[in-house]
Short mmCIF file of C-alpha atoms in Angstrom, two decimals:
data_model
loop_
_atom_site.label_atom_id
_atom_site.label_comp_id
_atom_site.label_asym_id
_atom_site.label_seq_id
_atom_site.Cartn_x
_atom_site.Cartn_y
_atom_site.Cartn_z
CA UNK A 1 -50.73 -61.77 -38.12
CA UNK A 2 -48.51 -59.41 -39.53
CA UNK A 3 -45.46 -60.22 -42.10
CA UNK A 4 -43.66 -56.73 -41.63
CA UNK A 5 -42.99 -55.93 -38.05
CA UNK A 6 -43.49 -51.94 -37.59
CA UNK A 7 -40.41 -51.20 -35.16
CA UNK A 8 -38.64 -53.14 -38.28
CA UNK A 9 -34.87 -51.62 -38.75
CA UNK A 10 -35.36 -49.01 -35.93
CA UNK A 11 -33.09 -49.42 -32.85
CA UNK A 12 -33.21 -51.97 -29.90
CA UNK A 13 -32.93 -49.16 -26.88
CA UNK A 14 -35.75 -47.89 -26.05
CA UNK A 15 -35.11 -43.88 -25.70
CA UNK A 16 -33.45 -44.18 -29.31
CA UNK A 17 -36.70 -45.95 -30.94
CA UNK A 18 -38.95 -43.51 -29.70
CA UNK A 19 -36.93 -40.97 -31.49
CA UNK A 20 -36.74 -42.73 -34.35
CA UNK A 21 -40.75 -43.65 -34.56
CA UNK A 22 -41.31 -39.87 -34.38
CA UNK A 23 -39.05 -38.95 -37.17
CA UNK A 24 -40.19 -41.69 -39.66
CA UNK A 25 -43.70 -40.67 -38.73
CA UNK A 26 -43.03 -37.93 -40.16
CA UNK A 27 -41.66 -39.05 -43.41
CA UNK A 28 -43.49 -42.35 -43.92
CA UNK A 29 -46.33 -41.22 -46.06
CA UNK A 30 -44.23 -38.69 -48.18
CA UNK A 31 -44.41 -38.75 -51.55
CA UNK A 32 -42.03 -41.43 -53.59
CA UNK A 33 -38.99 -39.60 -56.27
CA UNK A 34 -37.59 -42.35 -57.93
CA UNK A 35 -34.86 -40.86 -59.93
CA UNK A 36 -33.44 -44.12 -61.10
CA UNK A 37 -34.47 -47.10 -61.97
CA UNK A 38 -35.39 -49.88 -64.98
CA UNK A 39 -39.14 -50.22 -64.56
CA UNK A 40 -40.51 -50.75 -68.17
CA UNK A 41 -42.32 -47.72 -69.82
CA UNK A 42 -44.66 -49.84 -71.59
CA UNK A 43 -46.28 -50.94 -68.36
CA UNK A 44 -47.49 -47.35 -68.02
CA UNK A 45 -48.48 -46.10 -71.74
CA UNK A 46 -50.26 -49.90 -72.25
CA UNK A 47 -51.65 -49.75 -69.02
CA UNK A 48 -52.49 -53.75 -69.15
CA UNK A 49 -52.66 -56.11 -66.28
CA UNK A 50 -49.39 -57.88 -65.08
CA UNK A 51 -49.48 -61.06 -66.53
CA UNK A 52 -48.77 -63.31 -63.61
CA UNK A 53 -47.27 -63.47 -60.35
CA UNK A 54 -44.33 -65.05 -61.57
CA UNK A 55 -43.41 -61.87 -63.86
CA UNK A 56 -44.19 -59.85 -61.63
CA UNK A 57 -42.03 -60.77 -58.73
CA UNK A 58 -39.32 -63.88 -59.87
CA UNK A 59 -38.27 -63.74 -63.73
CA UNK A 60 -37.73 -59.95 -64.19
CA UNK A 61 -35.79 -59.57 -60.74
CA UNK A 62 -32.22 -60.25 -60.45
CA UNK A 63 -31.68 -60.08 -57.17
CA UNK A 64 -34.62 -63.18 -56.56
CA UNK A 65 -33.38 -65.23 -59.26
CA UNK A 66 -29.34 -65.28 -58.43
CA UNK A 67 -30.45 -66.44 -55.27
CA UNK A 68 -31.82 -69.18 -56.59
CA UNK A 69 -29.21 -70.31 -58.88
CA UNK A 70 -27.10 -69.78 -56.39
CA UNK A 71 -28.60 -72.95 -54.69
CA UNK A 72 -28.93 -74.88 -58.00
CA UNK A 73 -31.91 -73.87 -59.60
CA UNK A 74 -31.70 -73.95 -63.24
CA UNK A 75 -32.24 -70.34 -64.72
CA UNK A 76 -34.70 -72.07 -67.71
CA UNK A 77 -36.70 -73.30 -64.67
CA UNK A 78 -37.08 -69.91 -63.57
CA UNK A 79 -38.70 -68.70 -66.89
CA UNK A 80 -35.82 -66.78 -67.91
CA UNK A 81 -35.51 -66.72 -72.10
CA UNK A 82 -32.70 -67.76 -73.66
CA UNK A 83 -31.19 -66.31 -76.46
CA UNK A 84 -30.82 -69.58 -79.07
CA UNK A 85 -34.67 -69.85 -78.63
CA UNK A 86 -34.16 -73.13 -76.40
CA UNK A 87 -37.31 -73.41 -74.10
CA UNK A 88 -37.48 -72.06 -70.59
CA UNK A 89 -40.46 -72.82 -68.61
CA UNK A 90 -43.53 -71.50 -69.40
CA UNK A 91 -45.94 -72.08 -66.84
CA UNK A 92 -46.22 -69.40 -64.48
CA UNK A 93 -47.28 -71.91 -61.83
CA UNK A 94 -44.26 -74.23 -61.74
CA UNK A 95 -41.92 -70.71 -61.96
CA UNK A 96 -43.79 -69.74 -58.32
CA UNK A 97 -43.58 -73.22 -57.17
CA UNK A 98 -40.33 -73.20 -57.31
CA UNK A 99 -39.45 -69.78 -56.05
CA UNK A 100 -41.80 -70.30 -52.73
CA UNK A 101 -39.84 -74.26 -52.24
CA UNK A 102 -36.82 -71.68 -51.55
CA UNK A 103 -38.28 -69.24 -50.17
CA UNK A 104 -36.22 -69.42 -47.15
CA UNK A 105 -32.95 -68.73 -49.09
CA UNK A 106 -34.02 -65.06 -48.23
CA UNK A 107 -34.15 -65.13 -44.76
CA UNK A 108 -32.68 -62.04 -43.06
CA UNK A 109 -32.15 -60.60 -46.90
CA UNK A 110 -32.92 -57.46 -48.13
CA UNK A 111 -34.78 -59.03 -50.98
CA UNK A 112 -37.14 -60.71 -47.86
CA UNK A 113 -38.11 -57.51 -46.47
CA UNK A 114 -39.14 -55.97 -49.81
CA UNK A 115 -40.93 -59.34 -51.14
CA UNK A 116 -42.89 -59.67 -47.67
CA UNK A 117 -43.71 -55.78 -47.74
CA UNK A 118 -45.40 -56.34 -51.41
CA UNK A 119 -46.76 -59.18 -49.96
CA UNK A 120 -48.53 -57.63 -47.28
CA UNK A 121 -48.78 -54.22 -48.14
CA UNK A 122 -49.63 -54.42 -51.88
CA UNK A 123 -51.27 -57.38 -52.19
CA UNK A 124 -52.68 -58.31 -48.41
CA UNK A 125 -51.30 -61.74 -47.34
CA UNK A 126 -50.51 -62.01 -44.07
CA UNK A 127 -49.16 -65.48 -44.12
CA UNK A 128 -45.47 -66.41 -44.72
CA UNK A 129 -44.87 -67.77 -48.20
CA UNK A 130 -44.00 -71.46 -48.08
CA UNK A 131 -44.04 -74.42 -50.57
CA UNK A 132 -47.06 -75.81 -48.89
CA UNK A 133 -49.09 -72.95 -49.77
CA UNK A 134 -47.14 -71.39 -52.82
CA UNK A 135 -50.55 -72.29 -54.70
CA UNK A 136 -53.04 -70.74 -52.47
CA UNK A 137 -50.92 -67.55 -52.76
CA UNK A 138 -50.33 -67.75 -56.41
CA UNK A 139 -54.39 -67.80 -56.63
CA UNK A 140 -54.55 -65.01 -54.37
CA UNK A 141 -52.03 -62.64 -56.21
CA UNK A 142 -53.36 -63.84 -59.70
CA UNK A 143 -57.17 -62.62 -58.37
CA UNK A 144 -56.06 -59.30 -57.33
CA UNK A 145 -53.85 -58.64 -60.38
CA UNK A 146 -57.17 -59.25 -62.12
CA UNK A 147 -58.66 -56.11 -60.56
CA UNK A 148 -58.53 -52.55 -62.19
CA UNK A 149 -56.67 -51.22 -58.73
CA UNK A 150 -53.81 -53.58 -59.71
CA UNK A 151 -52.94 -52.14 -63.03
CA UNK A 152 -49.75 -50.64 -63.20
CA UNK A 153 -51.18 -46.67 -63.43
CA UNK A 154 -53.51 -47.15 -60.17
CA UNK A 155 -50.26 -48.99 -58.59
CA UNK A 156 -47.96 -46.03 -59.45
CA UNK A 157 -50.95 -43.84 -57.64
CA UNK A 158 -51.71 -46.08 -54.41
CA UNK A 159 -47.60 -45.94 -54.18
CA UNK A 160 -47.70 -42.36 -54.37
CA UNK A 161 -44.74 -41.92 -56.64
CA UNK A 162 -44.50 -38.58 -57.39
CA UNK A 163 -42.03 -38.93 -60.27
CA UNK A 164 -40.69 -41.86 -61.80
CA UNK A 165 -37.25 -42.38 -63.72
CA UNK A 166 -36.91 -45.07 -66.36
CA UNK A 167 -33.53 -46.04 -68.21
CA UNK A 168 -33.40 -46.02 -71.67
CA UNK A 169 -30.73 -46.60 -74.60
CA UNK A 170 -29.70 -43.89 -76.29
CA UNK A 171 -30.61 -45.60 -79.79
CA UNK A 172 -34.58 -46.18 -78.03
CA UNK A 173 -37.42 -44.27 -79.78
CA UNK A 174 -39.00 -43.80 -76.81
CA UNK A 175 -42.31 -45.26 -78.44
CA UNK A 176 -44.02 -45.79 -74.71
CA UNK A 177 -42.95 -42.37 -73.54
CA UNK A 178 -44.62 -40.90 -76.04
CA UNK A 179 -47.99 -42.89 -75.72
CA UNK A 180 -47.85 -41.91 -72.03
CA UNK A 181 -47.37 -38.31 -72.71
CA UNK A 182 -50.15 -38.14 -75.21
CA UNK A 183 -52.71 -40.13 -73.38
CA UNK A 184 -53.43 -37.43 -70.61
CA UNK A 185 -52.97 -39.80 -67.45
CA UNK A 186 -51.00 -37.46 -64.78
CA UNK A 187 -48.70 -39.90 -63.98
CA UNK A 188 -45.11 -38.39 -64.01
CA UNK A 189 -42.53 -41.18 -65.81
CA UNK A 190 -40.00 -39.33 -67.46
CA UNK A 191 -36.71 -41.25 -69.17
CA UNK A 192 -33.00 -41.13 -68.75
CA UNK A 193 -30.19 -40.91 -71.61
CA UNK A 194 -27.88 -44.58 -71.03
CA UNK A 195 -25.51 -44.41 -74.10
CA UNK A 196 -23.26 -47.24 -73.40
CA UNK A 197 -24.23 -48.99 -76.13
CA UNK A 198 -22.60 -46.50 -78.55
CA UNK A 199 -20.05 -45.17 -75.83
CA UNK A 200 -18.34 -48.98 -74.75
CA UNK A 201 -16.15 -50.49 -77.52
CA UNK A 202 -17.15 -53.78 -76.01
CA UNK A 203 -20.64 -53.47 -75.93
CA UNK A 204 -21.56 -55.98 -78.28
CA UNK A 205 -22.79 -54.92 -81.63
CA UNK A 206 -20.93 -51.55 -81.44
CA UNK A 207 -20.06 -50.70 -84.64
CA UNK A 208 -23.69 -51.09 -85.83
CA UNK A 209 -24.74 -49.37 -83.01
CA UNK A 210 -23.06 -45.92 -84.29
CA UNK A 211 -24.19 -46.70 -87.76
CA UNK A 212 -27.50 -46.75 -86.21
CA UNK A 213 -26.70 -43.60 -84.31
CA UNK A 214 -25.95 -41.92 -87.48
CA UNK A 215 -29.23 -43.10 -89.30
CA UNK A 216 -31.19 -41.70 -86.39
CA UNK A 217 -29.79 -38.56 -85.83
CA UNK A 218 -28.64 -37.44 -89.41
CA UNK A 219 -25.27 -37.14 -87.83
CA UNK A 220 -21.81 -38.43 -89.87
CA UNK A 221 -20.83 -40.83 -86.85
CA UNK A 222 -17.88 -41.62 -88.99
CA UNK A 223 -16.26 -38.24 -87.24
CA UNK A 224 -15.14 -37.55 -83.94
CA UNK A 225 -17.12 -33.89 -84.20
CA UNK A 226 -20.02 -35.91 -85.98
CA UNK A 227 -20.68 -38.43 -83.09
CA UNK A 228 -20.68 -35.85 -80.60
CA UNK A 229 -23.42 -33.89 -82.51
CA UNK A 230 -24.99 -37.17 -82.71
CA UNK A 231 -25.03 -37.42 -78.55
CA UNK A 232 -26.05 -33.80 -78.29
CA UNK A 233 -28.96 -34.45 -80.16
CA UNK A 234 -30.08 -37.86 -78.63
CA UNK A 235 -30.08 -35.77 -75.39
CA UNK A 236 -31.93 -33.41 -76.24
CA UNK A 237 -34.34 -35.45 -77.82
CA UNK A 238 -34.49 -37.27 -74.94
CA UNK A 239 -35.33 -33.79 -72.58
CA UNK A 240 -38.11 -33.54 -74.61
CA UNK A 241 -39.32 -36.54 -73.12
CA UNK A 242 -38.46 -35.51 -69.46
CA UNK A 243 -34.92 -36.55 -68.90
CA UNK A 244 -33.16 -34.82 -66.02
CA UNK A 245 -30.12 -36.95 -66.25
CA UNK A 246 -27.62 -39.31 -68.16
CA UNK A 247 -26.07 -42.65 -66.75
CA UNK A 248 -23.28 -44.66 -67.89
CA UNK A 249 -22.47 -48.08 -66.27
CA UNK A 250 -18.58 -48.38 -67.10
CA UNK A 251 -16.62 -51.10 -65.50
CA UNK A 252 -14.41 -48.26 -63.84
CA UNK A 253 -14.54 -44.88 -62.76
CA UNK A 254 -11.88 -44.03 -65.02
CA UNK A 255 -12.36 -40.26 -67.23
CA UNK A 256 -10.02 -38.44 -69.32
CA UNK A 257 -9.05 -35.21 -70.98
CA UNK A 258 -7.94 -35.48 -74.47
CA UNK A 259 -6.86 -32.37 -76.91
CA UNK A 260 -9.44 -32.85 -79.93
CA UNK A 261 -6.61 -34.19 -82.53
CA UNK A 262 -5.64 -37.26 -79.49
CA UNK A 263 -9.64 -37.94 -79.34
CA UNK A 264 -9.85 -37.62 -83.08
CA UNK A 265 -7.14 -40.58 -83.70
CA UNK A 266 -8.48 -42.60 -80.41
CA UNK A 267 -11.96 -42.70 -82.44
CA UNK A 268 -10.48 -43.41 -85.52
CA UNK A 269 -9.00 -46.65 -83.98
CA UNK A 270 -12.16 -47.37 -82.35
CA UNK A 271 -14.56 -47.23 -85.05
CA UNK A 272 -11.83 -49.34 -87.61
CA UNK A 273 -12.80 -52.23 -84.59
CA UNK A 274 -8.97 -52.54 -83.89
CA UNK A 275 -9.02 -50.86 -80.65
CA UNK A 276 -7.14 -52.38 -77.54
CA UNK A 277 -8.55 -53.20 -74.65
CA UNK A 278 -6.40 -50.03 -73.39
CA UNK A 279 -8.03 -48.08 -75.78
CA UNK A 280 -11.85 -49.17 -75.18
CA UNK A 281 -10.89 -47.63 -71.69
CA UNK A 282 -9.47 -44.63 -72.38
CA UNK A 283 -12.42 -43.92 -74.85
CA UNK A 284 -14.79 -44.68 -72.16
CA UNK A 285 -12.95 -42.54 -70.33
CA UNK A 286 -12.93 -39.72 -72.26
CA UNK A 287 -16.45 -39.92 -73.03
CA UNK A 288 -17.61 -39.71 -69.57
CA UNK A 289 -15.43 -36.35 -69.49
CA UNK A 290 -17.24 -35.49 -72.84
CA UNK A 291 -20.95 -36.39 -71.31
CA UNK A 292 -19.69 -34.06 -68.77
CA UNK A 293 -19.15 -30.87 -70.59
CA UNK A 294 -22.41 -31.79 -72.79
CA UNK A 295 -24.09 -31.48 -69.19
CA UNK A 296 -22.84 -28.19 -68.79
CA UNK A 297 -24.60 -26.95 -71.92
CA UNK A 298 -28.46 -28.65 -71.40
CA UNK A 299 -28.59 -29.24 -67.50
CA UNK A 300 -28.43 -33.23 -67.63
CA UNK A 301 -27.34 -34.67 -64.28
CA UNK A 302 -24.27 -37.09 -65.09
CA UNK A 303 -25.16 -40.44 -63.09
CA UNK A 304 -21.93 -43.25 -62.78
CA UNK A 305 -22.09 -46.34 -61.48
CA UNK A 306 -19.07 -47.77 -61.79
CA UNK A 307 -17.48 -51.01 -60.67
CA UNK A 308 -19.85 -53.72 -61.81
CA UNK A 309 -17.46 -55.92 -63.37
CA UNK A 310 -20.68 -57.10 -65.78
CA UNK A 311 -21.74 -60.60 -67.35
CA UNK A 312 -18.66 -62.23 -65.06
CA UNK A 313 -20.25 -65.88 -66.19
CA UNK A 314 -19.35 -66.37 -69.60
CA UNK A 315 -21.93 -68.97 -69.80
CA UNK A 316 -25.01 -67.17 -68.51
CA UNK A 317 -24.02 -64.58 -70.67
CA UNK A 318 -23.80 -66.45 -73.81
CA UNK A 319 -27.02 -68.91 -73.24
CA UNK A 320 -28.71 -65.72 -71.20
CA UNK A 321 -27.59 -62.25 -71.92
CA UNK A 322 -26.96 -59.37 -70.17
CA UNK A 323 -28.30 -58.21 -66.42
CA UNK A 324 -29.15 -61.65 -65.05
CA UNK A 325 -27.68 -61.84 -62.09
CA UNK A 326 -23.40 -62.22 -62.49
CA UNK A 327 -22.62 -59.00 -62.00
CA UNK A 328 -20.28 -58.32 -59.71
CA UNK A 329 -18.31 -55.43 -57.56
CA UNK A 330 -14.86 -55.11 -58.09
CA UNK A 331 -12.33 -52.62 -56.33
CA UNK A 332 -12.18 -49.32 -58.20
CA UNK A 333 -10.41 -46.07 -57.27
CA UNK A 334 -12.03 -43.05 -57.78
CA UNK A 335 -9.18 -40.35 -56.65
CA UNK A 336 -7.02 -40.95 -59.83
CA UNK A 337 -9.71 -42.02 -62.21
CA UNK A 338 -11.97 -39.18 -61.52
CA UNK A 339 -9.12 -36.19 -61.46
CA UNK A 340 -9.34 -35.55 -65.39
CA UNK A 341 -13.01 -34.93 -64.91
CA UNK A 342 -12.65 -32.99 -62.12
CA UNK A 343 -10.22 -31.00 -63.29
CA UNK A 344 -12.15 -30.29 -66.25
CA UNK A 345 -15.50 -29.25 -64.87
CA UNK A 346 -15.22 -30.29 -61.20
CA UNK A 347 -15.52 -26.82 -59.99
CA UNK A 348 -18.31 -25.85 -61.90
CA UNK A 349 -21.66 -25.20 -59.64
CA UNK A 350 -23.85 -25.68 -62.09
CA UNK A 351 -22.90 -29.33 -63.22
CA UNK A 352 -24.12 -32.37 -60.83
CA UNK A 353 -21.98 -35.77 -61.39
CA UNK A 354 -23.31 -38.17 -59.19
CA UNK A 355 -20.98 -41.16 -58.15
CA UNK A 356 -22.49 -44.24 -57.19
CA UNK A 357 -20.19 -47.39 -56.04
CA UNK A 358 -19.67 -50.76 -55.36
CA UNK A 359 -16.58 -50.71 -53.34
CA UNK A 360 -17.63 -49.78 -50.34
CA UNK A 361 -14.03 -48.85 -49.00
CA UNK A 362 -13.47 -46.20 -51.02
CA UNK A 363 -16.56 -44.40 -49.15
CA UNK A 364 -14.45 -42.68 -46.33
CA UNK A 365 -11.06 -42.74 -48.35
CA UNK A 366 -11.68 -41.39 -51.56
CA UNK A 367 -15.68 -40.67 -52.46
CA UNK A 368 -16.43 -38.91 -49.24
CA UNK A 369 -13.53 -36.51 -49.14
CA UNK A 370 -13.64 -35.46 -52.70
CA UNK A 371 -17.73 -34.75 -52.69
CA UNK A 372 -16.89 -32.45 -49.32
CA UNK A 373 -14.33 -30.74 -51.68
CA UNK A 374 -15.93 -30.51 -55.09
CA UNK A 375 -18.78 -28.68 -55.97
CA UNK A 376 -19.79 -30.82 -59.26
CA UNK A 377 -19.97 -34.18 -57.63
CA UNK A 378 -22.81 -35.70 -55.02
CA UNK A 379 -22.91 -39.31 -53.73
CA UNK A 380 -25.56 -41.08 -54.54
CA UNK A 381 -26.67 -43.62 -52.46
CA UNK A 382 -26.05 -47.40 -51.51
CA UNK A 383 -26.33 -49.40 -54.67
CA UNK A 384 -27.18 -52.64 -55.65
CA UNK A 385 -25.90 -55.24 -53.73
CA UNK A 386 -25.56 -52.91 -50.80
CA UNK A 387 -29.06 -51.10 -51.05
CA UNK A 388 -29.79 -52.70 -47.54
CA UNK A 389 -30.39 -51.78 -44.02
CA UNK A 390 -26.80 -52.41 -43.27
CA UNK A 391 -24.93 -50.70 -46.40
CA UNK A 392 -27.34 -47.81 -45.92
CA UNK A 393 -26.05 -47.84 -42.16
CA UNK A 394 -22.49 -48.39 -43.04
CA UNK A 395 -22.95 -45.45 -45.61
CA UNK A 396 -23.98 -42.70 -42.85
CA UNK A 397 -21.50 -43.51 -41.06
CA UNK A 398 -18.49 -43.54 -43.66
CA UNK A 399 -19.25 -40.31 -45.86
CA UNK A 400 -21.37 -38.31 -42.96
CA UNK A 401 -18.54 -37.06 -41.13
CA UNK A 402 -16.24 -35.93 -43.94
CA UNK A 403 -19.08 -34.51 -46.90
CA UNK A 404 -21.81 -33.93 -44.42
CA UNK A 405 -26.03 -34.87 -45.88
CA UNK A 406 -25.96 -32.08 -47.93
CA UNK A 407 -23.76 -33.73 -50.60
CA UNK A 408 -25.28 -36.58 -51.10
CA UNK A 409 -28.85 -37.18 -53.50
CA UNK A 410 -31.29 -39.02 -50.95
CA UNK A 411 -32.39 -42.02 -51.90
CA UNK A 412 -32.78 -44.40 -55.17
CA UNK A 413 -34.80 -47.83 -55.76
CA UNK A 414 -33.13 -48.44 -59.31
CA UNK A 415 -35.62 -51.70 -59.82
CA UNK A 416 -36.78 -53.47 -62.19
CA UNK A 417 -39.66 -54.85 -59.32
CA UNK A 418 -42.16 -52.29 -59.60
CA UNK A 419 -43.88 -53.62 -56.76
CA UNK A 420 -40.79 -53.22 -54.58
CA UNK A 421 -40.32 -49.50 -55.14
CA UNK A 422 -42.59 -48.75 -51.99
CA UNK A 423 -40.57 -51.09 -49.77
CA UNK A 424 -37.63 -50.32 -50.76
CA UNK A 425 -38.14 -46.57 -50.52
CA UNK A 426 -39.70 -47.66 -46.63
CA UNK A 427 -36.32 -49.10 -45.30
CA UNK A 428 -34.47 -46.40 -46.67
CA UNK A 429 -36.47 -43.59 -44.34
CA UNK A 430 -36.61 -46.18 -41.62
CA UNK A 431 -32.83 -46.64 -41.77
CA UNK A 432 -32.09 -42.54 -41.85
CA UNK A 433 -34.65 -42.07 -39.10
CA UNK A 434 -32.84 -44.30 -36.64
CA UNK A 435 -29.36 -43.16 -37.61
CA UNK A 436 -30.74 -39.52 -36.83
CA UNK A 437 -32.17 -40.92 -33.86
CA UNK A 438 -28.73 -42.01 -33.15
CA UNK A 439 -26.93 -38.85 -33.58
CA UNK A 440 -29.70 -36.59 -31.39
CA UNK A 441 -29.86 -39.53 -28.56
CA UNK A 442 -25.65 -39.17 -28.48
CA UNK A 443 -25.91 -35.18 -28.51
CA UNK A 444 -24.44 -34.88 -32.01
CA UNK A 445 -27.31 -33.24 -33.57
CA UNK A 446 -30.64 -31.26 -32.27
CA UNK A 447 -33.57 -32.75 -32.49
CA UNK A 448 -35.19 -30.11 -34.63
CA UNK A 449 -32.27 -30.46 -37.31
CA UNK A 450 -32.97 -34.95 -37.16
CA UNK A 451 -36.64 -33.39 -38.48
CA UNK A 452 -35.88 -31.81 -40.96
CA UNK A 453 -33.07 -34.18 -42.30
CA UNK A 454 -35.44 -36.59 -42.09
CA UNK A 455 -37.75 -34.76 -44.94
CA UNK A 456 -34.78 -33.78 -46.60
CA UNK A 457 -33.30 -37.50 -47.16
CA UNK A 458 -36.46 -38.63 -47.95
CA UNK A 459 -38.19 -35.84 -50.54
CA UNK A 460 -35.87 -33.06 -51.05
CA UNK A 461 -32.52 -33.87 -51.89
CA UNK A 462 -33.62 -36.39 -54.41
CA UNK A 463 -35.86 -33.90 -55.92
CA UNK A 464 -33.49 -31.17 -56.16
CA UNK A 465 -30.11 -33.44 -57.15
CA UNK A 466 -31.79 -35.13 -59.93
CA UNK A 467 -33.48 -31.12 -61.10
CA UNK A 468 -36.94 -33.22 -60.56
#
């Protein structure tokens, strides 16, 4: 018995399949660039067994535990920690118990595919997960996890990741980094520069944050001229380390082009902490415009997501923290908020600004258009709560006709579920293989060109837009 079903995602006609098998034959075993994502670093310099089934597939993974509260399970059941020290629940046991009682919440989910593609493919169950034998599995997991070929470096080998991205704040010493780039395994896991914790006004702890920033770097973050130093040099720091590229989750797209004196005064009111909520955006703004030209001068791609209107539960967030689940998409325009940018460096061939969204309509209107215009900015792919057979469908078809492949970056996990990369890097190739197989079966592109897309949307572009 099988959990995964291998025409999985590919069309229903039959002429159409067959095209599509070919092409993700083709592509299947490639090797995996993951060019974002939050897998921890320390998992690769330590080098130490998972601890449990339970972190490994339920408390670190937003996307399983939402679900779950969602249906009225209590996030301290789940094992999450919470931030006044309360208790959460510790046993690892009760944690899967629960998560396998509701394991049907994920039926037809893209969260089911990758969980039963770990399942089977990782870790070699080929029974359904189900309250009645949550136990039995849990013992079967917990044995193999036991097992030198389960440790996270001979995982990030049997996956075949070729390079690996992790996140990182910009005030991070990169401790783990470092231990993996001294202790001569070949596994590539290089980090990225994320500065909104000293870019966002209402990131919490801000003001310490640049105080921090100018401890670190030497810098006087008291001046506008003194905190940019104090970026430059966190980047470059950080490229010693392997970064290709900086990302900034703002809640909007929105970028700016200040003369120096406006910036001056905007981060004079900022860093006095009596900054309006008009002028935490217009600083964020201006900073992504700032990141920009920074990227001109040392080659780091500029990643945005924007449009995760973060933490939208006040009481997860206080009792919780940040990245647990209530984040959610907002509408965001891109055409007006981006322009300053653009018109800055948007013409520039040597910069890369890749947009990622979460408002899916602004693929054809806005996104699409202006990537088949500018040379700066690529798409980047379905994110987050549309990282799924049907957004990466819907995707193809909205931005295809308008910016062609060739501006857009291939594919990204972005995980925190290291065991999902693999899976999640499958549907992606199975769901570009059958939209090529789509376009050659309708006569809208040669069979010869679906081939080599295929490798392309798999391997290359990612490679090549992230300068991997």
């Amino acid at each position: 018995m099988s959990l995964t079903d291998p025409n999985r995602l590919f069309p229903v006609e039959t002429y159409t399949r067959d095209i599509a098998r070919a092409l993700y034959h083709t592509v299947a075993d490639l090797p995996i660039i993951s060019p974002h994502g939050h897998c921890d670093p320390r998992w690769f310099a330590q080098d130490t067994r998972f601890a449990d089934p339970a972190a490994l597939f339920v408390v670190p993974d937003h996307y399983v535990f939402r679900m779950l509260i969602s249906q009225g399970v209590a996030p301290a059941d789940l094992g999450i920690p919470q931030l006044d020290g309360s208790p959460s629940e510790a046993d690892p046991r009760a944690i899967w118990q629960r998560f396998a009682d509701n394991f049907h919440l994920f039926r037809a989910t893209p969260s089911a595919l990758w969980l039963n593609h770990a399942f089977e493919h990782v870790f070699g169950l080929t029974t359904p997960l189900s309250g009645q034998n949550a136990q039995d599995v849990y013992d079967h997991i917990e044995h193999q996890l036991g097992k030198p070929a389960f440790r996270p470096r001979a995982l990030f080998e049997r996956f075949n990741i070729e390079v690996l991205a992790t996140t990182d704040g910009a005030l991070d010493d990169l401790t783990w980094h470092k231990m993996i780039a001294q202790s001569g395994w070949g596994g590539r896991v290089v980090t990225t520069y994320r500065p909104d914790a000293v870019v966002d006004p209402d990131f919490e702890g801000f003001a310490s944050n640049l105080a921090l920033l100018g401890e670190i770097t030497g810098e006087d973050t008291t001046t506008w001229s003194g905190y940019l130093a104090a970026h430059r040099q966190r980047r470059a720091f950080f490229k010693t380390l392997g970064a290709t590229a900086s990302d900034h989750g703002h809640p909007s797209a929105a970028t700016a082009n200040l003369e120096k004196g406006a910036a001056e005064k905007l981060y004079s009111r900022v860093l006095s902490g009596r900054a309006s909520a008009q002028d935490a955006e217009l600083f964020r703004a201006q900073m992504l415009t700032e990141m920009a030209r920074m990227s001109l001068d040392d080659g780091l791609v500029l990643q945005i997501h924007a449009g995760s209107r973060r933490n939208h539960s006040d009481g997860m967030f206080a009792r919780f923290g940040r990245d647990k689940g209530f984040d959610i998409p907002g509408p965001t325009d891109y055409v007006g908020a981006l322009k300053p940018l653009l018109d800055a460096v948007g013409m520039e061939p040597g910069l890369s600004v890749i947009v990622f969204t979460l408002d899916e309509t602004s693929y054809s209107r806005e996104l699409a258009p202006m990537a088949g215009a500018y040379p700066a900015l690529k798409l980047g792919p379905p994110w987050w709560f549309f990282d799924s057979y049907e957004g990466i469908r819907r995707f193809r078809e909205t931005t295809t006709e308008t910016c062609g492949f060739y501006n857009t970056v291939g594919f990204n996990d972005d995980t925190r579920a290291f065991c999902s990369i693999p899976a999640r890097h499958d549907v992606a190739r199975r769901c570009d293989c059958a939209y090529l197989a789509e376009l050659v079966a309708t006569g809208r592109l040669r069979e010869n060109e679906a081939f080599e897309l295929a490798h392309d949307l798999s391997y290359r572009l990612a490679k090549e837009g992230y300068r991997l």
